[in-house]
Amino acid sequence: MNLTPDDDQRAFVTATADWCRDTMPLEDARDRPADLWNQLEAMGLPGITAPEANGGLALDHATEVLVFAELGRHLAPVALPASAVAARWTGTRGKTALAVAASDGLRLLDGDAAQHGLGIFDGRIGHFALPAGLVPGHSLDPSATLVRLSAMPLTETVDDPRAALHLQLLAAAFSVGCADAARDMAVDYAKVREQFERPIGSFQAIKHMCADMAVRAAVARSQLYYAACALDAEDADTTFHVAAAKRLADQAALDNGRANIQIHGGIGMTDEAFPHFCLKRAHLLQFVASVDAAALLAA
Amino acid sequence: MDIGFSPEETHFREECRDWLHANVPAETRPLDAADAIGFDKAWQRQLFDAGWAGINWPTDYGGRGLSIVQQVIWLEEYAKAHAPWIGANFVGINHGGPTLIINASEEQKAYHLPRILTGEAIWCQGFSEPGAGSDLAGIKTRGRIEGDELVVNGSKIWTSFAHVADWQELVLRTEDGSRRHSGLSWVICDMHAPGITVRPIRKMSGQIEFAQVFYDDVRIPLANVVGGLGNGWKVAMSTLSFERGTGFIADQVKQGQEIDDLIATARANGMIGDDRIAHELAQMRAEVAALRAMTYRNISEVVRTGQPGAEASLIRLFTAELGQRLDRMAVALAGPEMLDFAYGDDNAVGDYLRGFAGTIAGGSAQIQRDIIGERLLGLPRSR
Ligand SMILES: Cc1cc2nc3c(=O)[nH]c(=O)nc-3n(C[C@H](O)[C@H](O)[C@H](O)COP(=O)(O)OP(=O)(O)OC[C@H]3O[C@@H](n4cnc5c(N)ncnc54)[C@H](O)[C@@H]3O)c2cc1C
């Protein structure tokens, strides 16, 4: 039993974090470099667990979630989890849009320059070729474009249930990163913003909100590690552990996202400041491979 | 990273399970400390004789010298076997002993550690005072130096098991005119010494487990000071790090059992049909799983670096609040049957009433949040 990253994993995470800070800082979430996707592919990031035959690195999910949490912290493109699942399970390569089912059809997220779409339908991964001529518009999350499809495209299903767990796990990793980002942004601000001639972080009402943000992020991250290891080990309770990780990560991202805005005060509500990026990303992820109570109560 | 255990660890787990299966007492542990003391001592002795006391304590002092992972495996199996709460041995085993291992002299260790492990000596913790709880540095109980003795006057309160204890971790002011963190000493106090009066206090659950302790010219040899005169704050902080750190692993594991029992109850009485209850149970089941993952992460960090991660304070706060939500769910599922509670009942209502201690004792939830904010997140001090 070991739930702490080894030296190789640490090095991978640090390299990813450094690269993200230079190439796609959170502050630029709505204005990313045009060739970003090519750079992400050149880093091998969509193929961490994909087989070598498909251009992947064939590493384990434990390594993958560590890296994806880091990517999520910088609000990396949401096509990444979908593309990673596609590379691992469908044999396709290249950018894959993230599909979210709604009662009035599909939402395709981050589909610019993508050939495929992928999402969970009736509990299984389904993937499809994107129709031509889609015109991406805005989504709630300023870092992700959106296209509405009213008719369900012809979908191929991946029968292996681990594929859907994989998407759930990577979405959870993105949420964990998002919760971390909101916590750090709030704490940094609380250290420098002064009112009543002292930093607002010295007021317990603020400090204790920050402490709760730290607890939520740590709880979600711990379960994320456990779930990744469970999927790697094909543990009998993997479905539960991945669902638990997703539930806790989504909640941490949402709750931290809201608290971050409160801690920023008036500027926290502006379009110009960055807290809303985290909140909006959390809302997007909430609809990816979401978990209902029954899944967590099942034996 | 992996969640598997080595063949050696798995074998150890089987040994734990087999022994517990054959030896966990059939009778339940009495609630009042005075009634439970015989039970607690006998059980601790039985654990010691079979080699289950002090699994990761040094072999020189009667421990097994095994790894912290094995300690956790033992505690997991202990909770699964519904083995009794450690009770009056809590202080000695979970923080008195560990404090001595790190800070005490050879003589002090050689005398006290084996007695703690065998259950022969019961310890209590004399930190809090009527005027100083959260603000431990505000304590007033004094020890005046006279020759090679300290002469102690003052009072401690909320001292769990004081009326059945043999020894006490006593923190007092040994330097005249000293303030706050300076001039304090951590002393081994003989609870049978003349001048000590113990007044037991009843809790709202009806149970008598803690007490107020009065010191009237109590003489304690200077040889009983641990970690040096005037260094009491530092030693007390190491006690609290054990109390707040590994001291609660057993509780964390027990919460895993509780949630599944609650889900079974809610299914049996139909209350699972209430969406809010189903939602909260689902949420807590995920949280209980995460708590285990958090504990494993912390233990892995101890193995890797030799110290618990800074995140131990997060675990402490999370465990305490999750425990109370589990307790609240248990009484919600009981419905009006909750009203049948009478002093002496050992049921969900008693657990709920006792469980308020989770966010008060050993540093309140507010103090824990200050610690997380200041020490972990680096926010400016409030005071
Ligand atoms: C069941 C039980 C067993 C105990 N056993 C022992 C024992 O064996 N030995 C021992 O020494 N002590 C023991 N204690 C005492 C325990 O450590 C104290 O109760 C605790 O530290 C709180 O101190 P207090 O009771 O004086 O409350 P106070 O410190 O007066 O706190 C009252 C309220 O004010 C809040 N508060 C205080 N300071 C601050 C602050 N700076 N910021 C925000 N809020 C604040 C607290 O969080 C609390 O809500 C036990 C307590 C309980 C409940």
CSV table of C-alpha atoms in Angstrom, one decimal, chain A residues 1-5 9-10 62 66 183 187 190-191 198-199 201-202 204 207-208 210-212 214-215 218-219 221-223 225-226 229-230 235 240-241 244 247-248 251 293 296-298, chain B residues 1-5 9 69 263 267 272 278-279 281-283 285-287 289-290 292-294 296-297 299-301 304 311 314 317-318 366 369-370 372-374 377-382:
chain,number,residue,atom,x,y,z
A,1,MET,CA,0.0,0.0,0.0
A,2,ASN,CA,1.4,3.4,-1.0
A,3,LEU,CA,-0.7,6.4,-1.8
A,4,THR,CA,2.0,8.9,-2.3
A,5,PRO,CA,3.6,9.5,-5.8
A,9,GLN,CA,5.5,10.5,-11.0
A,10,ARG,CA,6.6,13.6,-9.1
A,62,ALA,CA,-2.3,6.5,-11.0
A,66,LEU,CA,-1.7,13.0,-11.0
A,183,ARG,CA,-8.4,27.3,-3.1
A,187,VAL,CA,-5.7,32.0,-0.2
A,190,ALA,CA,-6.6,36.6,1.4
A,191,LYS,CA,-3.0,37.2,2.1
A,198,ARG,CA,-5.0,44.0,8.1
A,199,PRO,CA,-5.0,41.2,5.6
A,201,GLY,CA,-7.0,36.3,5.7
A,202,SER,CA,-6.4,37.2,9.4
A,204,GLN,CA,-11.4,33.9,11.0
A,207,LYS,CA,-9.5,31.9,7.2
A,208,HIS,CA,-12.0,29.2,8.2
A,210,CYS,CA,-10.0,28.7,3.3
A,211,ALA,CA,-9.5,25.9,5.7
A,212,ASP,CA,-12.7,24.2,4.5
A,214,ALA,CA,-8.3,22.9,1.9
A,215,VAL,CA,-10.2,20.0,3.5
A,218,ALA,CA,-7.6,17.0,0.2
A,219,VAL,CA,-10.5,14.7,0.7
A,221,ARG,CA,-7.6,14.2,-4.0
A,222,SER,CA,-7.1,11.3,-1.6
A,223,GLN,CA,-10.1,9.4,-3.0
A,225,TYR,CA,-5.6,8.4,-5.9
A,226,TYR,CA,-7.4,5.5,-4.3
A,229,CYS,CA,-5.2,2.6,-8.0
A,230,ALA,CA,-8.4,0.5,-7.8
A,235,ASP,CA,-10.2,-4.1,-7.6
A,240,PHE,CA,-17.8,2.5,-6.2
A,241,HIS,CA,-14.4,4.1,-5.7
A,244,ALA,CA,-17.0,8.3,-4.9
A,247,ARG,CA,-18.8,12.9,-6.5
A,248,LEU,CA,-16.3,14.4,-4.0
A,251,GLN,CA,-18.5,19.0,-4.9
A,293,ALA,CA,-26.9,8.5,-5.1
A,296,LEU,CA,-22.9,5.2,-4.2
A,297,LEU,CA,-25.4,3.2,-2.2
A,298,ALA,CA,-25.1,0.0,-4.2
B,1,MET,CA,1.0,4.2,-6.1
B,2,ASP,CA,-0.9,1.1,-5.3
B,3,ILE,CA,-3.6,0.0,-2.8
B,4,GLY,CA,-2.4,-3.6,-2.5
B,5,PHE,CA,-0.6,-5.1,0.6
B,9,GLU,CA,1.2,-7.7,5.4
B,69,VAL,CA,1.4,0.0,8.0
B,263,ILE,CA,-27.6,2.2,5.0
B,267,ARG,CA,-33.3,0.2,3.7
B,272,ILE,CA,-34.0,5.3,2.2
B,278,ALA,CA,-30.5,8.7,0.4
B,279,HIS,CA,-28.4,11.6,-0.8
B,281,LEU,CA,-26.1,8.5,3.0
B,282,ALA,CA,-24.5,8.3,-0.4
B,283,GLN,CA,-22.4,11.4,0.3
B,285,ARG,CA,-20.4,6.7,2.0
B,286,ALA,CA,-18.1,8.5,-0.5
B,287,GLU,CA,-16.6,10.5,2.3
B,289,ALA,CA,-14.1,5.9,1.6
B,290,ALA,CA,-12.1,9.1,1.1
B,292,ARG,CA,-9.6,5.8,4.4
B,293,ALA,CA,-7.7,7.0,1.3
B,294,MET,CA,-6.6,10.1,3.3
B,296,TYR,CA,-3.5,5.7,3.7
B,297,ARG,CA,-2.0,8.8,2.1
B,299,ILE,CA,0.6,6.8,6.4
B,300,SER,CA,2.4,6.6,3.1
B,301,GLU,CA,3.9,10.0,3.7
B,304,ARG,CA,8.3,8.0,2.8
B,311,GLU,CA,-2.3,17.2,6.1
B,314,LEU,CA,-7.1,18.2,7.7
B,317,LEU,CA,-11.1,18.1,11.3
B,318,PHE,CA,-12.7,16.0,8.6
B,366,GLN,CA,-12.5,26.4,15.2
B,369,ARG,CA,-9.4,25.6,11.2
B,370,ASP,CA,-7.0,28.2,12.6
B,372,ILE,CA,-5.0,24.7,8.9
B,373,GLY,CA,-5.3,28.3,7.8
B,374,GLU,CA,-2.1,29.5,9.5
B,377,LEU,CA,-2.1,27.7,4.1
B,378,GLY,CA,0.2,30.3,5.5
B,379,LEU,CA,-2.5,32.9,6.2
B,380,PRO,CA,-1.7,35.7,8.7
B,381,ARG,CA,-2.4,35.0,12.4
B,382,SER,CA,-5.7,36.0,13.8
